[in-house]
Coordinates of C-alpha atoms and ligand atoms in Angstrom, one line a residue:
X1 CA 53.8 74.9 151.5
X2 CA 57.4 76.4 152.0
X3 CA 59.8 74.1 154.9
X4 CA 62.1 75.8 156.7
X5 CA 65.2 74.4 157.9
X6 CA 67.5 76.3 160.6
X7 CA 71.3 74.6 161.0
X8 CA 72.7 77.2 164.0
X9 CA 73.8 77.1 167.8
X10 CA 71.2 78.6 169.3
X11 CA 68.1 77.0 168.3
X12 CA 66.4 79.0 171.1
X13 CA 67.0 82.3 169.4
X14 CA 64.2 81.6 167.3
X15 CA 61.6 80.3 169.6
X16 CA 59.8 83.5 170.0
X17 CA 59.5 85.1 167.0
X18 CA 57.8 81.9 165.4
X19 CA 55.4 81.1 168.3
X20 CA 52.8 85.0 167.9
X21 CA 51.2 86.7 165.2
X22 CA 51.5 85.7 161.2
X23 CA 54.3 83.0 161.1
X24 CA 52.4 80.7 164.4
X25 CA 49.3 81.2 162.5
X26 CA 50.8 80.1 159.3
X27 CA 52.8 77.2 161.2
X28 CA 49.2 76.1 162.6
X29 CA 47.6 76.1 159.5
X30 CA 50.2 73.7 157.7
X31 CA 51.5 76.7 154.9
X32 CA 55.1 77.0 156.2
X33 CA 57.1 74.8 158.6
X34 CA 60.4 75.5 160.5
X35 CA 62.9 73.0 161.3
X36 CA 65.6 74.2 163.7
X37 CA 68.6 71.4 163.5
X38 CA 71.3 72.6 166.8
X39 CA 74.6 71.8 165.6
X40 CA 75.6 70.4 168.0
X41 CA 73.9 67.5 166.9
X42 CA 76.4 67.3 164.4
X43 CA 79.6 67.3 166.4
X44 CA 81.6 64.0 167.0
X45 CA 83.8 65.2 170.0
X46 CA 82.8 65.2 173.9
X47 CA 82.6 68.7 174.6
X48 CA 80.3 69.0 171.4
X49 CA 82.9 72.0 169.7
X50 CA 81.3 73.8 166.7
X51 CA 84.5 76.4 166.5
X52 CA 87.9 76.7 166.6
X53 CA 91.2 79.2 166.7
X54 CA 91.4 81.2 163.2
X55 CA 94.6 79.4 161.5
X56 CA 97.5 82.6 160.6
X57 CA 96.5 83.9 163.9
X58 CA 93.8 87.1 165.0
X59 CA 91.0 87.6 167.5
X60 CA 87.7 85.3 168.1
X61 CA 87.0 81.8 166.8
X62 CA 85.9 80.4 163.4
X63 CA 83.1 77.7 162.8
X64 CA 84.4 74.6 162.0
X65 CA 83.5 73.0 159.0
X66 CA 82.8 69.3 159.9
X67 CA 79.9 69.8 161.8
X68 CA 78.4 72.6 159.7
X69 CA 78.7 70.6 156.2
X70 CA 77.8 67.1 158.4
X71 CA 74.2 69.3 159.4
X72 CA 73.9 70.7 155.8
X73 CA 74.6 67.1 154.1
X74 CA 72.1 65.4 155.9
X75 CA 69.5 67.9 154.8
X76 CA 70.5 67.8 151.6
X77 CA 69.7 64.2 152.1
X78 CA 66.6 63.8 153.8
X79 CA 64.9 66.6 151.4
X80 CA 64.2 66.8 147.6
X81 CA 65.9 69.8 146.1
X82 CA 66.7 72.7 149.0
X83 CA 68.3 75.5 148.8
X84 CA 70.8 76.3 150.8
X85 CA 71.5 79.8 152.2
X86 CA 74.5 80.4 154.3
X87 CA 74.0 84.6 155.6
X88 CA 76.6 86.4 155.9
X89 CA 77.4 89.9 155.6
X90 CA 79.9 89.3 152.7
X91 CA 76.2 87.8 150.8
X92 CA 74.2 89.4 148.0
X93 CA 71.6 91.9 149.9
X94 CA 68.5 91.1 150.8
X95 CA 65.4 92.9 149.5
X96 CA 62.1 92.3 148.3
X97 CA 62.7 91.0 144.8
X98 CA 65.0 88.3 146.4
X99 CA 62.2 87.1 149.0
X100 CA 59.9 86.4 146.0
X101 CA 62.4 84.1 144.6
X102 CA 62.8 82.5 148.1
X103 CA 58.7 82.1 147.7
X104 CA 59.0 80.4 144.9
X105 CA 61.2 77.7 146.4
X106 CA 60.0 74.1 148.3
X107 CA 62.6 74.2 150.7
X108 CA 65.1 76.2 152.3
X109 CA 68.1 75.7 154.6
X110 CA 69.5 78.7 156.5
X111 CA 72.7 78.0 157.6
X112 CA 73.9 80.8 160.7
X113 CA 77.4 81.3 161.9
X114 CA 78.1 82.6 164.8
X115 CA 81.9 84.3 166.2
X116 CA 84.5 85.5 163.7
X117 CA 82.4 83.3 160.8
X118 CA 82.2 80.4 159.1
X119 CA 85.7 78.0 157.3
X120 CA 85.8 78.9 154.2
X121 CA 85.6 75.8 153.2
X122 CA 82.0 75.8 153.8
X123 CA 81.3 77.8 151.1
X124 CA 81.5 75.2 148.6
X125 CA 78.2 73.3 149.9
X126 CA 75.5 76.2 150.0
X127 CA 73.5 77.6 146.8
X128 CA 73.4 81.5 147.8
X129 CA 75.2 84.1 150.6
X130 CA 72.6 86.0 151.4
X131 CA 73.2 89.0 153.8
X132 CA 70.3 91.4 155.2
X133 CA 72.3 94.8 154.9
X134 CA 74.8 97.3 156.1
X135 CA 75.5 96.3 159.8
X136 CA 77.2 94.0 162.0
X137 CA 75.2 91.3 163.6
X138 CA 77.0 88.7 165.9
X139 CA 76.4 86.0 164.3
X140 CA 73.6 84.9 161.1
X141 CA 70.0 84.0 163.3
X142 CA 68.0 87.2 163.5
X143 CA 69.4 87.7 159.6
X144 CA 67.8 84.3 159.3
X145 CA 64.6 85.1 160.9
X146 CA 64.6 88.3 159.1
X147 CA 64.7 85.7 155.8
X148 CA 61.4 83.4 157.3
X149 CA 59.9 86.9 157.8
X150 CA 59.7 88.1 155.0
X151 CA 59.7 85.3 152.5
X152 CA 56.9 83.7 154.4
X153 CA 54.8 86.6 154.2
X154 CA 54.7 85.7 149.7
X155 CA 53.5 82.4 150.5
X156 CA 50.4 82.4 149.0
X157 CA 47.7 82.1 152.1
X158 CA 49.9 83.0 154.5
X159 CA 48.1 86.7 154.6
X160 CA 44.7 86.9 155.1
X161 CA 44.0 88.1 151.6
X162 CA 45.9 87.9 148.5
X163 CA 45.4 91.7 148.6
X164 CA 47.3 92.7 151.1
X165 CA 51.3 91.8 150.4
X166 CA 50.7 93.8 147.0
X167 CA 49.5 96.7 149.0
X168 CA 53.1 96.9 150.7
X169 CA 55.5 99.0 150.7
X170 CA 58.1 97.6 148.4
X171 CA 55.3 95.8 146.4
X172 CA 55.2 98.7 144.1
X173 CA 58.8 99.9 144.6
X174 CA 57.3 103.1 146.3
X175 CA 56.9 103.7 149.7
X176 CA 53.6 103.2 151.8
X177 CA 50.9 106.4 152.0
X178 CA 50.7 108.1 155.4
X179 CA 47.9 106.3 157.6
X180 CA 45.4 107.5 159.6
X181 CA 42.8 106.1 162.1
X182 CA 40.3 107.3 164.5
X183 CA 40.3 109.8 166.5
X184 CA 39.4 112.5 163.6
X185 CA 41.2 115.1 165.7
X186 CA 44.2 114.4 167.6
X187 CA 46.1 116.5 169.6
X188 CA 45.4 119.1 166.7
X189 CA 46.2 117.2 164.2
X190 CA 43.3 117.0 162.0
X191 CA 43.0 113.7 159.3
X192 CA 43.3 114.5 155.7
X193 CA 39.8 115.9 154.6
X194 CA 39.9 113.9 151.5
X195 CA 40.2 110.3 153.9
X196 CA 36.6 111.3 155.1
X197 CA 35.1 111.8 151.9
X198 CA 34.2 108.4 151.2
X199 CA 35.6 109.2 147.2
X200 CA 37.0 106.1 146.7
X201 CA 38.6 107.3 143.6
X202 CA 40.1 110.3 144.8
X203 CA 41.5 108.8 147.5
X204 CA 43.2 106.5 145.8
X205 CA 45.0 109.2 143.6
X206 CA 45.8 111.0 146.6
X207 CA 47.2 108.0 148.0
X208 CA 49.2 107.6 145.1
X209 CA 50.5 110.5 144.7
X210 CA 51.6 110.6 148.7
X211 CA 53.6 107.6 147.8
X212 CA 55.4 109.3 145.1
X213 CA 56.3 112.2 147.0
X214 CA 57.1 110.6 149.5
X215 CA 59.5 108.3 147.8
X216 CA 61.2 110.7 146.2
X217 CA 61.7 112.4 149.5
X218 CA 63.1 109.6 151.1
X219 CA 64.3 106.9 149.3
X220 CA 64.6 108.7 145.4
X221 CA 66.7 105.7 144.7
X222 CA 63.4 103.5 144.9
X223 CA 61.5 105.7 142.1
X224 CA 64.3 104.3 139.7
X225 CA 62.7 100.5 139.7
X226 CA 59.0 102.0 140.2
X227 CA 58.7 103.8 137.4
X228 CA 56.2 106.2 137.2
X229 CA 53.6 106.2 134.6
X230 CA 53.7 109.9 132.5
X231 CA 51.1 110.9 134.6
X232 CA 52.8 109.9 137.8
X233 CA 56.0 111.9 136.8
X234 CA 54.1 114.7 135.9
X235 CA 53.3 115.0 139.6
X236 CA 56.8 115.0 140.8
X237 CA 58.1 117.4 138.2
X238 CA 60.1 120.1 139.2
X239 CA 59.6 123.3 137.6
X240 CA 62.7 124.2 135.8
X241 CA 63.5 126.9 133.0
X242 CA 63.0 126.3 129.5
X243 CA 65.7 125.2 127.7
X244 CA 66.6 125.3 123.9
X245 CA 69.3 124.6 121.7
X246 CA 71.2 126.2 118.7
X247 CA 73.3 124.8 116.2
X248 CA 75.2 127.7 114.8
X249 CA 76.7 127.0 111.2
X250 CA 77.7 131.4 111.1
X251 CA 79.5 133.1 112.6
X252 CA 81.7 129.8 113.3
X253 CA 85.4 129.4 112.7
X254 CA 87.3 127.5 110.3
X255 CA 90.5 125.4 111.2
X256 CA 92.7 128.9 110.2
X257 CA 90.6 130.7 112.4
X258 CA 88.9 133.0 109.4
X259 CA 85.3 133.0 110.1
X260 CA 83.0 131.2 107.7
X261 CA 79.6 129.6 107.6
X262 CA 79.6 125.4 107.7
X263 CA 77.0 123.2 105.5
X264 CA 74.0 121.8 107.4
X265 CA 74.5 118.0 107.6
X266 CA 71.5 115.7 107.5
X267 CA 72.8 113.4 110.0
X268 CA 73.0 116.2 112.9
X269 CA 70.3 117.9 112.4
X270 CA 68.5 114.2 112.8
X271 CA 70.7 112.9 115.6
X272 CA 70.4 116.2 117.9
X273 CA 66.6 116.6 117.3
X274 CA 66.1 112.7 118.8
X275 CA 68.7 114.0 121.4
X276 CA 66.9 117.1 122.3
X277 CA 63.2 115.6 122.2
X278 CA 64.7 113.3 124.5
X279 CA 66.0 115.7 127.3
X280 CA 62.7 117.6 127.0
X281 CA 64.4 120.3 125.4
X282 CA 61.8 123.0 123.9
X283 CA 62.8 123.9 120.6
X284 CA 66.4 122.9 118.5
X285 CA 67.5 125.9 116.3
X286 CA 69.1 125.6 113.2
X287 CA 70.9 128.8 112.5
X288 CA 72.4 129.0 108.8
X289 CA 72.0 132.2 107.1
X290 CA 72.7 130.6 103.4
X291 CA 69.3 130.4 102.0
X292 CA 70.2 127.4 99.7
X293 CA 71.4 125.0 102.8
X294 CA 67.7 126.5 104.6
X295 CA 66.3 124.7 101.8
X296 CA 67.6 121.8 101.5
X297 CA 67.4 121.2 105.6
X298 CA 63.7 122.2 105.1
X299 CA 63.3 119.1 103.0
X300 CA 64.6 116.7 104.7
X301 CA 62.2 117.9 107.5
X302 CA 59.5 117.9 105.3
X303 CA 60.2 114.6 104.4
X304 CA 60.1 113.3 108.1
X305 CA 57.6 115.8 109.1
X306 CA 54.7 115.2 106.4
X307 CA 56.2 113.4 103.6
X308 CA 56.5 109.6 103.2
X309 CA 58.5 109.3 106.3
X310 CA 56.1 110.6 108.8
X311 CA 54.5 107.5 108.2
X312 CA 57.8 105.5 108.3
X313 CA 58.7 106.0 111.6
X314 CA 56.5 108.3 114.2
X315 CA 59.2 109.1 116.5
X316 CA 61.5 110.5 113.8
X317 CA 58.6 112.9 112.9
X318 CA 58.3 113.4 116.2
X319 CA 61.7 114.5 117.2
X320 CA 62.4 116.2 114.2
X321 CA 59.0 118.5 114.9
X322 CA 61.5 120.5 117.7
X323 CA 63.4 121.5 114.4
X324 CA 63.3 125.4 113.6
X325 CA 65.4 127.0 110.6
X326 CA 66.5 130.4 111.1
X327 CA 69.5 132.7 109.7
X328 CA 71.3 134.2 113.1
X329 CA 71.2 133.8 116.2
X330 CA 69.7 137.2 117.2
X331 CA 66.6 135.8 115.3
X332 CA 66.5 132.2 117.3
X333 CA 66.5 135.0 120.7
X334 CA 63.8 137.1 119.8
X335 CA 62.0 133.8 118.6
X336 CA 62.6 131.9 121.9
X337 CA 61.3 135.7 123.8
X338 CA 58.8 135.5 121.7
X339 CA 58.0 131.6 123.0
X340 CA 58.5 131.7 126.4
X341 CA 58.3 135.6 127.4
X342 CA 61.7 135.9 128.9
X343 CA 64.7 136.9 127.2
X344 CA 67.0 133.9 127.2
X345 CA 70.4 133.2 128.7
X346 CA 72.8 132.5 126.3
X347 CA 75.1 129.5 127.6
X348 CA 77.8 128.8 125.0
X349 CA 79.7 125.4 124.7
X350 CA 83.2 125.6 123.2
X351 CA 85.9 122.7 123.2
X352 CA 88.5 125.1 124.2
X353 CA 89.8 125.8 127.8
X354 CA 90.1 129.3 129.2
X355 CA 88.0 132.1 130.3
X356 CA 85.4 132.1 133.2
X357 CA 83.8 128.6 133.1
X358 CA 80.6 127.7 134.5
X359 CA 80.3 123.6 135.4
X360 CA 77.6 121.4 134.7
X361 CA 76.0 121.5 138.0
X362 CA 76.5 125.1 138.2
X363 CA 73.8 125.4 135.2
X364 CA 71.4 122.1 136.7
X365 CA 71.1 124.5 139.7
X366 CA 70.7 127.7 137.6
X367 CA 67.6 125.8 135.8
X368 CA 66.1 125.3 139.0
X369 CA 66.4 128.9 140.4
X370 CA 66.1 130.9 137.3
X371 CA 63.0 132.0 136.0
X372 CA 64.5 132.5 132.4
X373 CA 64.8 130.2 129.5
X374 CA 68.4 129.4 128.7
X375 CA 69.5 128.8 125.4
X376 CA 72.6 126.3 124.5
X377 CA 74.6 127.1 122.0
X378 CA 76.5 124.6 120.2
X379 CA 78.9 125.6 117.5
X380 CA 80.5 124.3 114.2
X381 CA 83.6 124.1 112.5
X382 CA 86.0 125.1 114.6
X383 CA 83.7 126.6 117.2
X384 CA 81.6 130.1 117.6
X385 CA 83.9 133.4 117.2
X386 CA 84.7 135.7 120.1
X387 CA 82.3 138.0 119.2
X388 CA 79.4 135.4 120.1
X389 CA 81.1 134.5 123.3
X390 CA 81.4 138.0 124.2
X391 CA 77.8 138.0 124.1
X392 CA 77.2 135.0 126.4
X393 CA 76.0 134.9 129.5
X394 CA 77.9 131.6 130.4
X395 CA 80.7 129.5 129.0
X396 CA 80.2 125.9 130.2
X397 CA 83.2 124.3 130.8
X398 CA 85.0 122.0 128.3
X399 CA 84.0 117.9 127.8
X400 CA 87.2 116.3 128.9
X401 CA 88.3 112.8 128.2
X402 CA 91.0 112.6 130.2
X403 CA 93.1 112.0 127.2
X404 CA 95.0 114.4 124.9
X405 CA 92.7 113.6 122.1
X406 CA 89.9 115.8 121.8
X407 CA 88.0 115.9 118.3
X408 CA 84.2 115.1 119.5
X409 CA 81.9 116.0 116.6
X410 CA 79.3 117.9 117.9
X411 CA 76.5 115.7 117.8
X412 CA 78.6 113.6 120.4
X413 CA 78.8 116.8 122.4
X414 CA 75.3 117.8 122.2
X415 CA 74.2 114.6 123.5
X416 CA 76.9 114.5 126.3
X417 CA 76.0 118.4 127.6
X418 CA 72.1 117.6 127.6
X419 CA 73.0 114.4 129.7
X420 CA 75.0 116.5 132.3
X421 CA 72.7 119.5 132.3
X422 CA 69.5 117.6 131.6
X423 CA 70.0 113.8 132.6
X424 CA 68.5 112.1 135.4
X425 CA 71.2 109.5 135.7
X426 CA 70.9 108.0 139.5
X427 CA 73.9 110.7 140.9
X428 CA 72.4 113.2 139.2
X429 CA 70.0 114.5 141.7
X430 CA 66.4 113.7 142.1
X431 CA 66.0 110.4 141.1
X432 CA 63.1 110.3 138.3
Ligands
LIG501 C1 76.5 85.9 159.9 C2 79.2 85.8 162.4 C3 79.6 88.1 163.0 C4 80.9 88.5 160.9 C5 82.8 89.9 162.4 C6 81.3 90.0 164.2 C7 73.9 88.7 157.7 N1 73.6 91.7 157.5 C8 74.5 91.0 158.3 N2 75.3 91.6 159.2 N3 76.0 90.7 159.9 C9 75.6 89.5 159.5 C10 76.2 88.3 160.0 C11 77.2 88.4 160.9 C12 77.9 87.2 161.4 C13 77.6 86.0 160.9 C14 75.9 87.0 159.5 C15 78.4 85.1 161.5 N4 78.9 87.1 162.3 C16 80.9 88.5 162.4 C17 82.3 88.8 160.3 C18 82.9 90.0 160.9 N5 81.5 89.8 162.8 C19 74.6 89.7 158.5 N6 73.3 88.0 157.1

């Protein structure tokens, strides 16, 4: 049983909507009730005044606040615990998650303004603001019938069968399947085959995966909270190139610009596989042509890969299974071709500004169009020579700070460019 309580002006506003369909049924079977309390009721002067002149001047009227927090005072009075929800489009937005909460509750006062809005003042004696989106109503009654609406619809009974509000849209956080009912044929418009097929399985993937699509069509800010299942995002994948990464240790330069070969350091070999499984990148090259160094790296991936610390920790072994060892980077090429059939394109990262740069979204969109793998190159020391950026297809542009410091270490860069190229942060594009 969840009681409604209205405090507004126009009492008659709400006559209507509560007297067909779910909500009279639900009033006539005792689940929810709805007071409406006029205001006026609450007013101590002849002409029974609920607003008043805005003080510092400006168009319309403002409610007072003597009648509103007299109406909201005596239901605080007369019932246990309400809560008591002034709307307003200033008020925390209204959406699904919020109406279950409001299901959960005994009671609930909706206080409406009407005019330029409520004192202030009034503020201090409700629980919640509560608005119901985007758009300017006249004044808070069809935002609180909007509220009865849909919080009356999680009221257990209220719906013919339990079934039925988790079938929603919104329920799952994806949006409803397309429907269909008789006539089989409609103007030409046939019904899905697969709705006639009495496959209750299949239909139900198809359903599904309608949702899905759909969603991410429309609303791919919704597919954040719904979160697919592997199988579910496998549907909505977009094909997009390959993409691997190379740590070059040679030829890289050193601070006086001679060009040298760096050491392999355990840490980023470790750091940048877990980054690169994680972006869904295909294979992370190690390129060092100093056998001794091969070595050594080839242990410690051993060691994660099959030795005692496979068993330690599964997802280290399983990161750390993108790792490949080569000596230049003409042998990670002909390795990836060998892979993936295409010759790669050879993006380059470098810290220094200058040359023809392509951006980060210039690349996302390249991914999508380009049949090719593309292979990142990330270098050492003081960054690859010009003799490998000569040979680059693309030279993404520099991470910037915004600061004059700028001394990443390229672990911190490698996870930053696969973000930007890889990521599916919300502004990022398709929303999975
Ligand atoms: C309460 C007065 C109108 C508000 C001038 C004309 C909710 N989602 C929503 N949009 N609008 C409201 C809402 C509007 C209201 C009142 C709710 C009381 N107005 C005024 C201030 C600016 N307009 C709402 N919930």
């Amino acid at each position: 049983m969840l009681n409604f309580t209205v405090i507004t002006i126009f009492p008659a506003m709400f006559s209507s909507p509560l007297a067909a369909g779910i909500l009279k049924k639900a009033q006539d079977k005792g689940i929810i009730s709805v007071r409406l309390v006029d205001l006026r009721d609450y007013t101590t002067d002849r002409h029974r005044t609920t607003d008043d002149s805005p003080y510092g001047g400006g168009q319309g009227m403002v409610m007072k606040p003597e009648p509103l927090i007299a109406a909201i005072e005596e239901s605080r009075k007369s019932l246990q615990s309400p809560r008591v929800i002034l709307l307003t489009p200033r008020g925390k937005v209204f959406n699904q998650a919020e109406a279950h909460k409001l299901a959960q509750e005994k009671d609930l006062v909706l206080v409406c303004g009407r005019y330029e809005g409520v004192d202030e003042r009034v503020k201090g004696f409700v629980d919640d603001e509560i608005s119901i989106g985007d758009y300017t109503l006249s004044g808070g009654e069809l935002a609180a019938m909007v509220v009865i609406e849909a919080v009356s619809r999680l009221v257990p009974g209220v719906l013919g069968n339990v079934k039925s509000s988790q079938e929603d849209s919104f329920s799952d956080g994806l949006l409803e399947y397309p429907q269909y009912t008789r006539p089989e044929e409609y103007r030409g418009v046939k019904v899905p085959e697969i709705l006639l097929s009495g496959d209750h399985e299949r239909i139900q993937s198809w359903r599904r995966e309608m949702s899905l699509k759909l969603t991410r069509a429309r609303r791919p800010d919704l597919l954040r909270t719904a979160q697919p299942s592997p199988d579910e995002r496998k549907v909505l994948e977009n094909p997009r190139a390959a993409v691997y990464l190379a740590l070059l240790h040679h030829p890289v330069y050193d601070k006086n610009r001679q060009v040298v070969t760096t050491a392999i350091t355990n840490m980023d070999i470790h750091d940048i596989a877990r980054s690169a499984r994680t972006y869904g990148v295909k294979a992370f090259y190690v390129v060092n042509p100093v056998k001794a160094l091969q070595k050594l790296a080839a242990k410690i991936i051993d060691h994660w890969e099959h030795g005692y610390g496979s068993h330690y920790n599964e997802s280290r072994k399983e990161a750390l299974s993108t790792v490949r060892l080569k000596d230049t980077l003409d042998e990670v090429i002909m390795d990836v071709e060998r892979e993936s059939g295409g010759r790669p394109k050879l993006v380059v990262t470098s810290a220094r500004a200058g040359g023809q740069r392509t951006s980060f979204a210039q690349l996302r969109e390249m991914l999508k169009k380009e049949p090719n793998p593309f292979l990142l190159l990330l270098g050492t020391g003081w960054g690859v020579t010009e003799t490998i950026l000569a040979q680059a297809d693309h030279a993404l542009e520099p991470i910037q700070g915004g600061t004059d410091y700028n001394h990443l270490s390229v672990r911190s860069a490698a996870a930053i460019i696969l973000d930007r190229v890889l990521g599916t942060a919300k502004d990022q594009g398709e929303g999975l």
